[in-house]
Amino acid sequence: MLRFVWLDTEEEVRSAFPVMRELRTHLDEETYVALVREAQEKEGYQLAALYDGDKMVAAVGFMPMITLYNGRFIWVCDLVTAPSERSKGYGKALLSHVHEWAKEHGYGIVSLSSGLQRVDAHRFYEEKMEYQKASYVFLKRLSI
């Protein structure tokens, strides 16, 4: 039985690290927890997990945003399914839940970015979830 669970406490956030680490390989557990907690407090970041029975199989992190381009929208920051659980419909179930949350809270757009190398993810977003490519995302690292 699939179960959607909000992860609010530090312990709950920490419980998603093994799944989230598959996507965010550059983070250690303490940095991950600190970043999630700060984003929850300052940016309205929502973290949730999908369980199949007692096993966490996927996680999603998203936040409401406002830009002149999209207006009010939801930005999916993180969406990951455990490698052993892929192609079982979990990502679709989790992202569909985000879509419903967005509608319930008055957001008409859900947007995300995906690494250029993630060809399978792009196919999923376009073919299964009916997302459209809208732009490229550019990044410049600054020395601080």
Coordinates of C-alpha atoms in Angstrom, one line a residue:
M1 CA 0.0 0.0 0.0
L2 CA 1.4 3.4 -1.0
R3 CA 1.5 6.1 1.6
F4 CA 2.5 9.8 1.2
V5 CA 4.2 11.3 4.3
W6 CA 5.3 14.8 5.0
L7 CA 8.8 15.0 6.5
D8 CA 8.8 17.9 9.0
T9 CA 11.0 17.1 12.0
E10 CA 14.7 16.7 11.9
E11 CA 14.4 13.0 12.5
E12 CA 12.0 12.7 9.5
V13 CA 14.2 14.8 7.3
R14 CA 17.2 12.6 8.2
S15 CA 15.2 9.4 7.4
A16 CA 15.0 10.5 3.7
F17 CA 18.8 11.0 3.4
P18 CA 19.5 7.5 2.0
V19 CA 17.0 8.0 -0.8
M20 CA 17.9 11.7 -1.4
R21 CA 21.6 10.9 -1.5
E22 CA 21.0 9.1 -4.8
L23 CA 20.3 12.4 -6.4
R24 CA 22.4 14.8 -4.2
T25 CA 25.6 12.8 -4.1
H26 CA 27.7 15.8 -3.2
L27 CA 26.0 16.2 0.2
D28 CA 26.9 14.5 3.5
E29 CA 24.1 13.8 5.9
E30 CA 24.7 16.8 8.2
T31 CA 24.9 19.3 5.4
Y32 CA 21.7 17.8 3.8
V33 CA 19.8 18.1 7.1
A34 CA 21.0 21.7 7.7
L35 CA 20.1 22.8 4.2
V36 CA 16.6 21.2 4.3
R37 CA 15.9 22.7 7.7
E38 CA 17.0 26.2 6.6
A39 CA 15.0 25.9 3.3
Q40 CA 11.9 24.8 5.3
E41 CA 12.2 27.8 7.7
K42 CA 13.2 30.5 5.2
E43 CA 11.8 29.3 1.8
G44 CA 8.7 27.2 2.5
Y45 CA 10.4 24.1 1.3
Q46 CA 8.2 21.0 1.6
L47 CA 9.8 17.6 1.9
A48 CA 7.7 14.4 1.5
A49 CA 8.3 10.7 1.0
L50 CA 6.4 7.9 -0.6
Y51 CA 6.3 4.6 1.2
D52 CA 5.4 1.3 -0.2
G53 CA 4.4 -0.6 3.0
D54 CA 7.1 0.3 5.5
K55 CA 9.8 1.1 2.9
M56 CA 10.6 4.6 1.8
V57 CA 10.8 4.3 -2.0
A58 CA 10.9 7.9 -3.2
A59 CA 11.2 11.5 -2.0
V60 CA 10.3 15.0 -3.3
G61 CA 11.2 18.5 -2.2
F62 CA 9.5 21.5 -3.6
M63 CA 8.7 25.1 -2.7
P64 CA 6.4 27.9 -3.7
M65 CA 8.0 30.7 -5.7
I66 CA 7.2 33.9 -7.5
T67 CA 8.9 35.1 -10.6
L68 CA 7.9 37.6 -13.3
Y69 CA 8.1 34.8 -15.9
N70 CA 5.9 32.2 -14.2
G71 CA 4.1 34.4 -11.6
R72 CA 3.2 32.2 -8.6
F73 CA 4.3 28.6 -9.1
I74 CA 5.8 25.5 -7.5
W75 CA 9.5 24.7 -8.1
V76 CA 10.4 21.0 -7.7
C77 CA 13.9 21.1 -6.2
D78 CA 14.4 17.4 -5.7
L79 CA 12.6 14.3 -7.0
V80 CA 14.2 10.9 -6.6
T81 CA 13.2 7.3 -6.5
A82 CA 15.5 4.7 -4.9
P83 CA 17.4 2.9 -7.7
S84 CA 16.0 -0.5 -6.8
E85 CA 12.5 0.9 -7.0
R86 CA 12.5 2.7 -10.3
S87 CA 10.0 2.1 -13.1
K88 CA 7.3 1.1 -10.7
G89 CA 5.3 4.3 -10.9
Y90 CA 6.5 5.9 -7.7
G91 CA 7.9 9.0 -9.3
K92 CA 4.6 9.5 -11.2
A93 CA 2.6 9.1 -7.9
L94 CA 4.8 11.5 -6.0
L95 CA 4.9 14.2 -8.7
S96 CA 1.1 13.8 -9.2
H97 CA 0.8 14.5 -5.4
V98 CA 2.8 17.7 -5.9
H99 CA 0.4 18.7 -8.7
E100 CA -2.6 18.2 -6.5
W101 CA -0.9 20.1 -3.6
A102 CA -0.2 23.0 -6.1
K103 CA -3.8 23.1 -7.3
E104 CA -5.2 23.0 -3.7
H105 CA -3.0 26.0 -2.8
G106 CA -3.7 28.0 -5.9
Y107 CA -0.6 27.4 -8.0
G108 CA -1.3 26.7 -11.7
I109 CA 2.3 25.9 -12.7
V110 CA 4.8 23.3 -11.5
S111 CA 8.3 23.7 -12.9
L112 CA 11.7 21.9 -12.4
S113 CA 15.1 21.5 -13.9
S114 CA 16.9 18.3 -14.7
G115 CA 20.6 17.6 -15.4
L116 CA 21.5 17.4 -19.0
Q117 CA 22.8 13.8 -18.5
R118 CA 19.5 12.6 -17.1
V119 CA 18.0 11.4 -20.4
D120 CA 15.7 8.8 -18.8
A121 CA 14.4 11.5 -16.4
H122 CA 13.7 13.8 -19.3
R123 CA 11.7 11.1 -21.1
F124 CA 9.7 10.5 -17.9
Y125 CA 8.9 14.3 -17.5
E126 CA 7.9 14.7 -21.2
E127 CA 6.2 11.4 -22.0
K128 CA 4.7 10.3 -18.7
M129 CA 4.1 13.6 -16.9
E130 CA 3.5 15.8 -20.0
Y131 CA 6.0 18.5 -19.0
Q132 CA 7.3 20.8 -21.8
K133 CA 10.9 22.0 -22.2
A134 CA 10.7 25.7 -21.5
S135 CA 14.3 26.8 -21.2
Y136 CA 17.9 26.0 -20.3
V137 CA 19.1 26.6 -16.8
F138 CA 22.5 28.2 -16.6
L139 CA 24.9 28.1 -13.6
K140 CA 28.0 30.1 -12.7
R141 CA 29.9 29.2 -9.6
L142 CA 31.3 32.2 -7.8
S143 CA 34.3 32.1 -5.5
I144 CA 33.2 33.5 -2.1

